[in-house]
Coordinates of C-alpha atoms in Angstrom, one line a residue:
M1 CA 32.9 -20.7 -22.1
A2 CA 29.8 -22.1 -24.1
E3 CA 28.9 -24.0 -21.1
A4 CA 29.6 -21.5 -17.9
N5 CA 27.1 -19.7 -20.5
A6 CA 24.6 -22.7 -20.6
N7 CA 25.7 -22.8 -16.3
D8 CA 25.0 -19.0 -15.7
L9 CA 21.6 -19.8 -17.6
T10 CA 20.7 -23.0 -15.7
Q11 CA 21.6 -20.8 -12.7
V12 CA 19.1 -17.8 -13.7
V13 CA 17.1 -20.3 -14.8
V14 CA 16.7 -22.3 -11.1
L15 CA 16.7 -19.2 -9.4
L16 CA 13.5 -17.7 -11.8
A17 CA 11.7 -21.2 -10.9
A18 CA 12.5 -21.6 -7.7
G19 CA 10.4 -18.5 -7.1
V20 CA 8.2 -19.0 -8.8
A21 CA 6.7 -21.8 -7.8
A22 CA 7.5 -21.6 -3.9
V23 CA 5.5 -17.8 -3.5
P24 CA 2.6 -18.3 -4.9
V25 CA 2.4 -21.2 -2.5
F26 CA 3.1 -19.9 0.1
K27 CA 0.5 -16.8 0.2
K28 CA -2.2 -19.2 -1.4
I29 CA -1.6 -21.1 2.3
G30 CA -0.9 -17.8 3.9
L31 CA 3.3 -17.6 4.9
G32 CA 3.1 -14.6 3.1
S33 CA 5.8 -14.6 -0.2
V34 CA 9.0 -13.3 2.5
L35 CA 9.0 -16.5 3.9
G36 CA 8.1 -18.5 0.1
Y37 CA 10.9 -17.3 -0.8
L38 CA 13.5 -17.9 2.2
A39 CA 12.4 -22.0 2.1
A40 CA 12.8 -21.6 -1.9
G41 CA 16.6 -20.5 -1.7
L42 CA 17.1 -22.7 1.1
A43 CA 15.4 -25.7 -1.2
I44 CA 18.2 -24.7 -3.7
G45 CA 21.2 -23.8 -1.7
P46 CA 24.2 -25.2 -0.5
F47 CA 22.5 -27.3 2.2
G48 CA 19.3 -28.1 0.1
L49 CA 20.0 -29.4 -3.9
G50 CA 22.7 -27.4 -4.1
F51 CA 22.6 -25.8 -7.1
F52 CA 24.9 -22.7 -5.3
A53 CA 27.7 -22.7 -3.9
D54 CA 28.4 -18.8 -2.9
P55 CA 24.7 -17.2 -2.0
Q56 CA 26.8 -14.3 -0.5
A57 CA 27.5 -13.4 -4.4
I58 CA 24.1 -13.2 -5.1
I59 CA 23.0 -11.5 -2.3
H60 CA 25.5 -9.0 -2.7
V61 CA 24.2 -8.6 -5.7
A62 CA 20.8 -8.5 -4.9
E63 CA 21.5 -6.2 -2.5
L64 CA 20.1 -3.9 -5.5
G65 CA 16.5 -4.7 -5.1
V66 CA 16.9 -2.9 -1.4
V67 CA 17.9 0.1 -2.5
M68 CA 15.4 0.1 -5.5
F69 CA 12.8 0.1 -2.3
L70 CA 14.1 2.2 -0.4
F71 CA 14.1 5.0 -3.9
I72 CA 10.6 4.1 -4.5
I73 CA 9.8 4.7 -0.7
G74 CA 11.8 7.9 -1.1
L75 CA 9.6 8.8 -3.7
E76 CA 6.8 9.0 -1.6
M77 CA 8.4 11.2 1.2
Q78 CA 8.2 14.9 0.0
P79 CA 10.5 16.3 2.1
S80 CA 8.1 18.9 3.5
R81 CA 6.4 15.1 4.1
L82 CA 10.1 14.1 5.2
W83 CA 10.7 17.8 7.7
G84 CA 7.4 16.4 9.3
M85 CA 9.0 13.1 10.0
R86 CA 11.7 14.4 12.0
K87 CA 10.2 13.9 15.8
D88 CA 10.2 10.4 14.5
I89 CA 13.9 10.5 13.2
F90 CA 15.8 11.6 14.9
G91 CA 12.5 11.1 18.3
L92 CA 11.7 7.6 18.6
G93 CA 13.7 6.7 15.7
A94 CA 16.9 7.2 18.5
I95 CA 15.4 5.9 21.9
Q96 CA 14.9 2.4 20.0
V97 CA 18.1 2.2 18.7
M98 CA 20.0 3.6 22.1
G99 CA 17.7 1.8 23.6
A100 CA 17.7 -2.1 21.8
M101 CA 21.4 -1.0 21.9
A102 CA 21.7 -1.6 25.5
A103 CA 19.2 -4.6 26.1
L104 CA 21.7 -6.6 23.4
T105 CA 24.8 -5.7 24.8
C106 CA 23.9 -7.0 28.4
I107 CA 22.7 -10.4 27.1
G108 CA 25.7 -10.8 25.0
L109 CA 27.6 -9.5 28.7
S110 CA 25.1 -12.6 30.4
F111 CA 26.4 -16.0 27.6
G112 CA 30.2 -14.6 29.2
F113 CA 31.7 -13.1 26.3
P114 CA 33.2 -9.7 26.5
L115 CA 31.9 -6.3 26.2
I116 CA 33.4 -5.3 23.2
P117 CA 32.5 -8.3 20.6
S118 CA 28.8 -8.5 23.2
F119 CA 28.6 -4.8 22.2
V120 CA 28.7 -5.5 18.0
A121 CA 27.4 -8.1 18.2
G122 CA 24.5 -6.6 19.7
T123 CA 24.5 -3.5 17.9
G124 CA 24.2 -5.8 14.3
F125 CA 20.9 -7.1 15.6
V126 CA 19.4 -4.4 16.5
L127 CA 19.8 -2.6 13.4
T128 CA 16.6 -4.3 11.6
S129 CA 16.0 -5.6 7.9
T130 CA 14.5 -2.9 5.8
A131 CA 13.7 -5.3 3.0
I132 CA 11.5 -8.0 5.8
V133 CA 10.0 -4.9 6.5
M134 CA 9.1 -3.3 4.0
Q135 CA 7.4 -6.0 1.7
M136 CA 5.6 -6.8 4.5
L137 CA 3.9 -3.3 5.6
Q138 CA 3.0 -2.6 1.1
E139 CA 1.8 -6.9 2.1
R140 CA -0.7 -5.6 5.0
G141 CA -1.3 -2.5 3.8
T142 CA -0.3 0.1 5.9
M143 CA 2.5 1.2 4.1
S144 CA 0.9 5.0 3.1
T145 CA -0.9 5.1 7.5
L146 CA 0.4 6.4 10.3
K147 CA 2.1 3.4 11.8
G148 CA 3.5 3.2 8.7
Q149 CA 5.4 5.8 8.7
R150 CA 6.7 5.8 12.0
I151 CA 8.8 1.9 11.6
I152 CA 10.0 3.7 7.9
A153 CA 11.0 6.5 10.4
I154 CA 12.9 3.9 12.2
L155 CA 14.5 2.7 9.4
L156 CA 15.4 5.6 8.0
F157 CA 17.6 5.5 11.0
E158 CA 19.2 2.8 11.5
D159 CA 20.1 3.8 7.6
L160 CA 21.7 6.6 9.0
A161 CA 23.0 4.9 11.9
I162 CA 25.1 2.1 9.7
V163 CA 27.4 4.9 9.2
P164 CA 28.6 6.2 13.4
L165 CA 28.4 2.6 13.8
L166 CA 30.8 2.1 11.2
A167 CA 33.3 4.2 12.7
I168 CA 32.7 3.0 16.0
V169 CA 33.6 -0.6 15.4
V170 CA 36.6 0.7 13.3
L171 CA 37.9 2.4 16.3
L172 CA 37.0 -0.3 18.7
G173 CA 39.1 -3.6 16.4
T174 CA 42.5 -3.3 17.3
G175 CA 43.4 -1.6 14.8
G176 CA 41.4 1.7 15.7
A177 CA 44.4 3.3 17.2
A178 CA 46.6 3.6 14.1
T179 CA 44.2 5.3 12.3
D180 CA 45.0 8.7 11.9
T181 CA 43.2 11.6 13.3
S182 CA 42.6 13.8 10.1
D183 CA 41.9 10.3 7.8
R184 CA 38.9 10.1 9.8
W185 CA 38.2 13.7 8.7
L186 CA 38.8 13.6 5.9
S187 CA 36.3 10.3 6.0
V188 CA 33.4 12.1 7.0
G189 CA 34.7 15.2 5.4
I190 CA 34.4 13.3 2.1
A191 CA 30.9 12.2 3.1
I192 CA 29.6 16.0 3.8
G193 CA 30.8 16.8 0.5
A194 CA 29.1 13.3 -1.6
T195 CA 25.7 14.3 0.5
V196 CA 25.7 18.0 -0.3
A197 CA 26.7 17.4 -4.3
L198 CA 24.1 14.6 -4.5
V199 CA 21.3 17.4 -3.0
L200 CA 22.3 19.9 -5.5
A201 CA 22.7 17.7 -8.8
G202 CA 18.6 16.8 -8.4
R203 CA 17.7 20.3 -7.2
Y204 CA 19.4 21.3 -10.4
L205 CA 20.1 17.8 -12.4
L206 CA 17.5 15.9 -13.2
N207 CA 15.6 17.6 -13.8
P208 CA 16.1 19.1 -17.0
L209 CA 17.3 16.5 -17.7
F210 CA 14.8 13.5 -17.1
R211 CA 12.9 16.4 -19.5
V212 CA 15.4 16.2 -22.7
L213 CA 15.4 13.1 -22.3
A214 CA 11.5 12.7 -22.7
A215 CA 11.0 15.3 -25.8
S216 CA 13.1 12.5 -26.9
G217 CA 10.8 10.1 -27.7
A218 CA 12.4 7.3 -26.0
R219 CA 11.5 4.9 -23.9
E220 CA 14.1 2.7 -23.2
V221 CA 16.3 5.4 -22.8
M222 CA 14.2 7.3 -19.7
T223 CA 14.0 3.8 -17.7
A224 CA 17.9 2.9 -18.6
A225 CA 18.3 6.9 -16.9
A226 CA 16.0 6.2 -13.5
L227 CA 18.5 3.4 -13.2
L228 CA 21.5 5.3 -14.0
V229 CA 19.9 7.5 -11.2
V230 CA 19.4 4.9 -8.7
L231 CA 22.6 3.2 -9.0
G232 CA 24.7 6.3 -9.1
S233 CA 22.8 8.1 -6.4
A234 CA 23.7 4.5 -4.9
L235 CA 27.2 4.3 -5.9
A236 CA 28.2 7.5 -4.9
M237 CA 27.2 7.6 -1.1
Q238 CA 28.9 4.2 -0.5
V239 CA 32.4 4.8 -2.5
S240 CA 31.4 8.2 -0.4
G241 CA 31.3 5.6 3.1
L242 CA 28.3 6.2 3.8
S243 CA 25.4 3.1 3.0
M244 CA 23.8 2.7 -0.9
A245 CA 20.4 3.1 0.1
M246 CA 20.1 5.4 1.6
G247 CA 21.8 7.1 -1.3
A248 CA 18.8 5.6 -3.3
F249 CA 16.5 7.0 -1.0
L250 CA 17.9 10.6 -0.7
A251 CA 17.7 10.7 -4.7
G252 CA 13.8 9.5 -4.2
V253 CA 13.4 12.3 -1.8
L254 CA 14.7 14.7 -4.6
L255 CA 12.9 13.5 -7.4
S256 CA 9.8 13.5 -5.1
E257 CA 8.5 16.7 -6.6
S258 CA 9.1 16.1 -9.9
S259 CA 6.3 15.0 -12.7
F260 CA 8.0 12.3 -13.8
R261 CA 8.1 10.4 -10.2
H262 CA 5.2 8.2 -11.7
Q263 CA 7.0 7.5 -14.2
L264 CA 10.2 6.8 -12.1
E265 CA 8.5 5.3 -10.1
A266 CA 6.7 2.6 -13.4
D267 CA 10.2 2.0 -14.4
I268 CA 12.1 0.8 -11.5
E269 CA 9.2 -1.0 -9.7
P270 CA 9.8 -4.6 -11.9
F271 CA 13.8 -4.2 -11.1
R272 CA 12.6 -3.9 -7.5
G273 CA 10.2 -6.6 -6.8
I274 CA 13.1 -9.2 -9.2
L275 CA 16.4 -8.1 -7.1
L276 CA 13.8 -8.6 -4.3
G277 CA 12.7 -11.5 -4.5
L278 CA 16.4 -11.8 -5.6
F279 CA 17.7 -11.1 -1.4
F280 CA 15.3 -13.2 0.0
L281 CA 16.2 -16.3 -2.2
G282 CA 20.0 -15.8 -1.3
V283 CA 19.7 -14.6 3.0
G284 CA 17.6 -18.7 2.0
M285 CA 20.5 -19.8 0.0
A286 CA 22.9 -18.6 3.3
I287 CA 21.2 -20.4 6.0
D288 CA 24.6 -22.3 6.7
L289 CA 22.7 -25.8 8.1
S290 CA 26.5 -27.0 9.7
V291 CA 27.3 -23.9 11.7
I292 CA 23.9 -23.9 13.3
A293 CA 24.6 -27.9 14.2
A294 CA 27.8 -27.1 15.2
N295 CA 26.7 -24.3 17.7
W296 CA 22.8 -24.8 17.6
Q297 CA 22.7 -24.5 21.5
L298 CA 24.9 -21.1 21.1
V299 CA 22.3 -20.2 17.8
V300 CA 18.7 -21.6 19.3
A301 CA 20.1 -19.6 22.4
S302 CA 21.1 -15.6 21.3
V303 CA 18.2 -16.4 18.9
V304 CA 15.5 -16.4 21.4
G305 CA 17.7 -13.8 23.8
Y306 CA 18.0 -11.4 20.9
M307 CA 14.5 -11.6 19.5
I308 CA 12.6 -11.1 22.6
A309 CA 15.1 -8.1 24.8
K310 CA 13.9 -6.4 21.6
I311 CA 10.6 -7.5 21.3
L312 CA 10.5 -6.2 24.8
I313 CA 12.3 -2.6 24.4
I314 CA 10.4 -1.6 21.2
Y315 CA 7.2 -2.2 22.2
L316 CA 8.0 -0.3 26.2
V317 CA 10.1 2.7 24.2
A318 CA 6.8 2.9 22.0
R319 CA 4.2 2.8 25.4
V320 CA 6.8 5.5 26.4
L321 CA 5.4 7.3 24.7
G322 CA 2.1 7.2 24.2
T323 CA 1.7 4.4 21.6
C324 CA -1.4 2.8 21.6
H325 CA -1.2 -1.8 23.2
A326 CA -1.8 -2.8 19.3
E327 CA 0.4 -0.8 17.5
S328 CA 3.2 -0.9 20.2
L329 CA 3.3 -4.7 19.8
E330 CA 2.1 -5.2 16.4
R331 CA 5.6 -3.6 15.7
A332 CA 7.8 -5.1 17.7
V333 CA 6.7 -8.2 16.5
L334 CA 7.2 -7.1 13.1
M335 CA 10.5 -5.5 13.8
A336 CA 11.9 -8.7 15.8
Q337 CA 14.5 -9.9 13.3
G338 CA 18.4 -8.5 12.3
G339 CA 18.9 -7.2 9.2
E340 CA 20.9 -6.8 6.0
F341 CA 23.8 -4.5 7.2
A342 CA 24.5 -6.6 9.9
F343 CA 26.6 -8.3 7.6
V344 CA 28.3 -5.5 6.5
L345 CA 28.8 -4.8 10.5
Y346 CA 30.1 -7.7 11.3
A347 CA 32.4 -7.7 8.0
A348 CA 33.5 -4.5 9.0
A349 CA 34.1 -6.0 13.5
V350 CA 36.5 -9.0 11.3
S351 CA 38.3 -6.7 9.5
A352 CA 38.9 -4.9 12.6
G353 CA 40.0 -7.5 14.7
I354 CA 37.0 -8.4 16.9
F355 CA 35.3 -11.5 15.8
D356 CA 36.7 -14.4 14.4
G357 CA 35.5 -16.6 11.4
E358 CA 33.8 -18.7 13.6
D359 CA 31.8 -16.1 15.6
N360 CA 30.5 -14.5 12.3
A361 CA 29.7 -17.7 10.9
I362 CA 27.2 -18.1 14.2
L363 CA 26.3 -14.4 13.9
T364 CA 25.2 -14.8 10.5
A365 CA 23.2 -17.8 11.0
T366 CA 21.9 -15.7 14.0
I367 CA 20.1 -13.2 12.2
I368 CA 19.2 -15.3 9.5
I369 CA 17.5 -17.2 11.2
S370 CA 15.9 -14.4 12.9
M371 CA 15.0 -13.4 9.0
V372 CA 12.5 -16.5 8.6
L373 CA 10.9 -16.3 12.0
T374 CA 9.6 -12.9 11.8
P375 CA 7.3 -14.5 9.0
L376 CA 6.0 -16.5 10.9
M377 CA 5.9 -14.5 14.1
V378 CA 3.7 -11.9 12.2
I379 CA 1.7 -15.0 10.8
L380 CA 0.6 -16.0 15.1
H381 CA 0.4 -12.9 15.6
D382 CA -2.3 -11.7 13.1
R383 CA -4.2 -14.6 14.3
V384 CA -3.5 -14.8 17.9
V385 CA -4.2 -11.5 18.8
P386 CA -7.6 -9.6 18.6
K387 CA -8.9 -7.5 16.7
Q388 CA -8.4 -4.1 17.8
Q389 CA -12.7 -3.5 18.6
P390 CA -13.0 0.6 17.7
S391 CA -13.7 2.2 21.8
T392 CA -17.9 2.5 21.3
E393 CA -16.9 5.1 24.8
G394 CA -19.6 7.8 25.0
L395 CA -21.9 7.1 22.2
T396 CA -25.2 6.4 21.6
L397 CA -27.1 3.1 21.3
P398 CA -30.0 3.6 19.3
E399 CA -33.4 2.8 21.4
N400 CA -36.5 3.6 21.1
V401 CA -35.9 5.7 18.0
E402 CA -38.4 7.4 16.0
G403 CA -38.0 9.3 12.6
T404 CA -39.7 9.9 8.9
V405 CA -37.3 8.2 7.2
L406 CA -34.1 5.8 8.7
M407 CA -30.9 5.3 7.2
I408 CA -27.6 3.1 7.2
G409 CA -24.3 4.1 6.8
F410 CA -23.7 7.7 6.8
G411 CA -20.9 8.5 4.6
R412 CA -20.2 10.9 2.0
F413 CA -23.4 9.5 -0.4
G414 CA -25.9 9.3 3.3
Q415 CA -24.3 13.4 3.9
I416 CA -26.0 15.0 0.5
V417 CA -29.1 12.5 0.3
S418 CA -30.3 14.3 4.2
Q419 CA -29.9 17.9 3.5
P420 CA -32.7 18.3 0.5
L421 CA -34.9 16.3 3.3
L422 CA -33.9 17.9 6.1
A423 CA -34.7 21.0 3.7
R424 CA -38.5 20.1 3.7
G425 CA -38.2 19.5 8.0
Y426 CA -37.7 15.2 7.8
T427 CA -36.4 13.2 10.8
L428 CA -34.3 11.1 9.6
S429 CA -32.9 8.2 12.1
L430 CA -29.0 7.9 11.5
I431 CA -27.0 5.0 11.9
D432 CA -23.6 4.1 11.4
K433 CA -20.9 1.6 12.4
D434 CA -18.3 3.2 11.4
A435 CA -17.1 5.0 16.1
E436 CA -14.7 7.3 15.2
F437 CA -17.2 9.1 12.1
V438 CA -20.1 8.6 13.9
R439 CA -17.6 11.5 17.1
D440 CA -16.8 13.6 14.0
A441 CA -20.5 13.8 12.5
A442 CA -21.7 15.0 15.8
E443 CA -18.8 18.2 16.0
F444 CA -20.5 18.7 12.3
G445 CA -24.7 19.1 14.0
F446 CA -25.7 15.2 13.3
K447 CA -26.9 13.2 16.0
V448 CA -26.2 9.4 14.3
Y449 CA -26.8 7.2 16.2
Y450 CA -23.8 4.1 16.7
G451 CA -24.5 0.3 15.0
D452 CA -24.6 -2.5 13.2
G453 CA -27.8 -2.1 10.2
S454 CA -27.5 -5.7 9.9
R455 CA -28.8 -6.8 13.4
I456 CA -33.5 -6.8 13.9
D457 CA -32.8 -5.4 17.0
I458 CA -30.8 -2.8 15.9
L459 CA -33.3 -2.1 13.3
H460 CA -36.5 -2.3 15.5
A461 CA -34.5 0.0 17.9
A462 CA -33.4 2.6 15.4
G463 CA -37.3 2.8 14.4
A464 CA -37.7 1.3 11.3
A465 CA -41.3 -0.4 12.1
T466 CA -41.8 3.0 11.9
A467 CA -40.6 4.4 9.6
K468 CA -41.8 5.8 5.5
A469 CA -39.1 5.1 3.9
I470 CA -36.0 3.4 4.7
L471 CA -32.4 3.8 3.1
I472 CA -28.8 1.5 2.8
C473 CA -26.2 4.0 2.2
V474 CA -23.3 2.0 3.2
D475 CA -19.9 1.7 1.0
D476 CA -19.7 -2.3 1.4
K477 CA -21.6 -4.2 -1.6
E478 CA -21.9 -7.1 0.9
A479 CA -22.6 -5.7 3.9
A480 CA -26.0 -3.2 2.0
V481 CA -27.7 -6.8 0.5
K482 CA -27.5 -8.3 4.0
I483 CA -28.9 -5.5 4.8
A484 CA -31.7 -5.2 2.4
Q485 CA -32.1 -8.6 2.6
I486 CA -33.5 -8.2 5.8
V487 CA -34.9 -5.5 6.2
H488 CA -37.7 -7.0 2.8
E489 CA -38.0 -9.7 5.0
E490 CA -38.5 -8.1 8.4
F491 CA -40.4 -4.7 7.4
P492 CA -41.5 -5.6 4.2
L493 CA -44.4 -3.1 3.9
V494 CA -41.7 -0.1 5.0
P495 CA -40.1 1.2 1.5
L496 CA -36.8 1.0 1.1
L497 CA -34.0 1.7 -1.4
A498 CA -29.9 1.2 -1.9
R499 CA -27.4 3.1 -3.4
A500 CA -26.0 1.0 -5.3
Y501 CA -21.5 0.6 -5.9
D502 CA -21.7 -1.0 -9.8
R503 CA -24.1 -2.7 -11.8
G504 CA -23.7 -5.9 -10.7
H505 CA -24.8 -4.8 -7.1
A506 CA -27.5 -3.1 -7.9
I507 CA -28.8 -6.1 -9.2
D508 CA -27.8 -8.2 -6.7
L509 CA -30.2 -5.3 -4.7
I510 CA -33.4 -5.9 -6.4
H511 CA -33.1 -9.5 -6.4
A512 CA -32.8 -8.8 -2.4
G513 CA -36.8 -6.2 -2.5
V514 CA -35.3 -3.3 -2.5
D515 CA -38.0 -1.1 -4.0
Y516 CA -35.4 1.6 -6.0
Q517 CA -31.9 1.6 -6.8
I518 CA -29.5 3.9 -7.7
R519 CA -25.6 3.0 -8.8
E520 CA -23.4 5.8 -6.7
T521 CA -21.8 7.0 -10.0
F522 CA -24.7 7.3 -12.1
E523 CA -26.1 10.4 -12.1
S524 CA -22.5 12.5 -11.8
A525 CA -21.5 10.3 -15.6
T526 CA -23.9 11.3 -16.7
V527 CA -24.1 14.5 -15.9
F528 CA -20.9 14.8 -16.7
S529 CA -21.5 13.2 -20.3
R530 CA -24.2 16.1 -21.4
E531 CA -21.7 19.1 -20.2
T532 CA -18.7 17.4 -22.3
L533 CA -21.7 16.8 -25.6
K534 CA -22.1 20.6 -25.2
V535 CA -18.2 21.5 -24.8
L536 CA -18.2 19.8 -27.8
G537 CA -19.9 21.7 -29.8
E538 CA -23.5 19.9 -29.2
D539 CA -26.8 22.3 -28.9
E540 CA -27.6 22.4 -25.3
D541 CA -31.0 20.6 -26.2
L542 CA -30.0 17.5 -28.0
A543 CA -27.3 16.5 -25.3
I544 CA -30.4 17.0 -22.8
E545 CA -32.2 14.1 -24.8
V546 CA -28.8 12.0 -26.3
V547 CA -29.0 11.7 -22.1
E548 CA -32.1 10.9 -21.5
E549 CA -31.9 8.0 -24.7
F550 CA -29.7 6.0 -23.0
R551 CA -31.6 6.6 -19.9
D552 CA -34.0 4.3 -21.4
V553 CA -31.6 2.4 -23.3
D554 CA -30.0 1.7 -19.2
R555 CA -33.4 1.3 -17.9
E556 CA -34.4 -1.6 -21.0
R557 CA -30.6 -3.3 -20.2
L558 CA -31.0 -3.0 -17.1
A559 CA -34.5 -4.9 -17.5
L560 CA -32.7 -7.5 -19.6
E561 CA -30.1 -8.4 -16.5
T562 CA -32.4 -8.8 -14.0
V563 CA -34.0 -11.4 -15.9
G564 CA -31.3 -13.7 -17.9
G565 CA -27.7 -11.9 -16.0
I566 CA -25.0 -9.5 -16.3
Y567 CA -24.6 -10.0 -19.9
A568 CA -27.9 -9.8 -21.1
G569 CA -27.6 -6.7 -22.1
R570 CA -25.2 -6.4 -23.9
Q571 CA -26.1 -5.9 -27.3
L572 CA -27.5 -2.3 -25.8
V573 CA -23.8 -1.1 -24.8
R574 CA -22.4 1.0 -27.6
G575 CA -18.8 0.2 -28.0
N576 CA -15.8 1.4 -29.9
A577 CA -14.3 -1.6 -30.6
Q578 CA -15.2 -1.7 -34.7
P579 CA -14.0 1.0 -36.7
A580 CA -16.5 -0.3 -39.6
D581 CA -19.6 0.2 -37.0
L582 CA -18.8 3.6 -36.1
V583 CA -18.9 4.9 -39.3
A584 CA -21.9 2.5 -40.3
A585 CA -23.3 4.7 -37.4
R586 CA -22.2 8.1 -37.3
T587 CA -23.3 8.4 -41.1
A588 CA -26.6 7.4 -40.8
R589 CA -27.2 9.4 -38.0
E590 CA -25.7 12.7 -40.8
R591 CA -28.3 11.2 -43.6
A592 CA -30.6 11.2 -40.6
A593 CA -30.0 15.0 -40.0
A594 CA -30.1 15.7 -43.6
E595 CA -33.9 14.2 -44.2
E596 CA -34.8 16.5 -40.9
E597 CA -33.2 19.4 -42.5
R598 CA -35.4 18.8 -46.1
E599 CA -38.7 17.8 -44.6
R600 CA -38.6 21.0 -41.9
R601 CA -37.1 23.1 -45.6
E602 CA -40.3 20.9 -46.5
R603 CA -43.2 22.5 -44.0
E604 CA -41.2 26.3 -44.3
Q605 CA -41.3 26.8 -47.6
Q606 CA -45.5 25.2 -47.4
E607 CA -45.8 27.3 -44.4
E608 CA -44.9 30.3 -47.5
A609 CA -46.4 29.0 -50.3
G610 CA -50.1 29.2 -47.7

């Protein structure tokens, strides 16, 4: 027993060590975390160092990572938002899946395989890897964008499609005819009943449950309840014949408008990350090199044929439905692989007599290789395909523009700055390099020229030489410093004012030669602090005096930091780290107030006596 426990612990340590060692290295060299996990899994699996003999067991456990990932996605999908995606889910998703199924079935037929095996094999490859695509969307920061939401909608439809596809596989198998019609209708009824029960439980039970648990103050019980909701929903859907992932997603949607949404997300996130990494490790271990070696020609042909056909179909569907070339190509590359649901579909096909063990091994190897190749294809896409340049059609470039003030960058900060200047009748020359924003600004009555403020020719064309002041109001810190340096060198006699992001940026701008800088949140923060003092009961005049005193100290601190670095003035910062110092300061303040009050009374007495 002790030996078995030690062996289990060894395997856990090996899994953690493999992920910890590989992922940072792969991310450092630009290959991404997914490929790092896959490579680590191959290294410690049966065809690597041999620490594990049954990678499928790990994959089955680690599929909970995919389940939790979909629960978190569901938390971000309020019902109204999901309803707004219905056209993408049942329109775009359905068209892409049906088109890919037809194309991939033809690939199997072209290899000389019968219709039914070709259909099932191709259909399995149509089901994209939710885990890989979601992880890559998250790493690329595009999950919340419109193009990311379209991909998520397609993935949701594929998750829904696994249920009827499994039923079709059973019907197409050798035992399909023996299945009683009443049994099939019973299965459908159970699935619908389970879904309705889950919706009702989420609507009427989950929020009261979490309120009771939150009132108890037991943090670990809240975490356990979050896991219970996710795993319980997944189990309910699995038992009823539906997808575990869909159950978790539905539970997340039902809790998306709950006041406990952020708490649930924080509780689930650590488990999701670890289990999803474990899933990729398991996929890497499951690469059967002996099957690939024995059937390498068929495996290579299948991988190439399926991936190319799927890429073409996804791209064509996207273009036909009005998506631009760049987004269509990116979607096709991201979704070119088969996914984890294919393993489930192929296992059902083996049970139904459609595939034998060798067919299943070859198709499984095909799916896994496609999953391994996808991160590499995405990296290649990002490096080879040029980044889409904003369309400048219809935009006006500055040419011999003259204005009292040249403003570089016309975002939320610049717009506020412009209003008092325009009210006093000053003419503004406005330039910005965000093409879409330049177009939007025109609808509000602004004439903004398209141009990069770091280019000397643009500055001359925008009237920098004749302006009475140049204002740098761009969001980008590095760009602001660069523009300040260029303007200071090229137009040294023109007053230069700049918006700073933070204290360090303000110091950089001063060194770059600006005549005036202000941190973008400084004034609003001082006003906010003054109002807070008044709310706390301080006299308004005293609150104003305290804030003005802070301004003096801040100016002194900034002067020290400009010469000696960011830490030069830290002795002037009031901190809350030393309670004893705070008590002393409060005592001194109270003593000074008492002394002031005593002097006031003495003056009053002297006046009365006089």
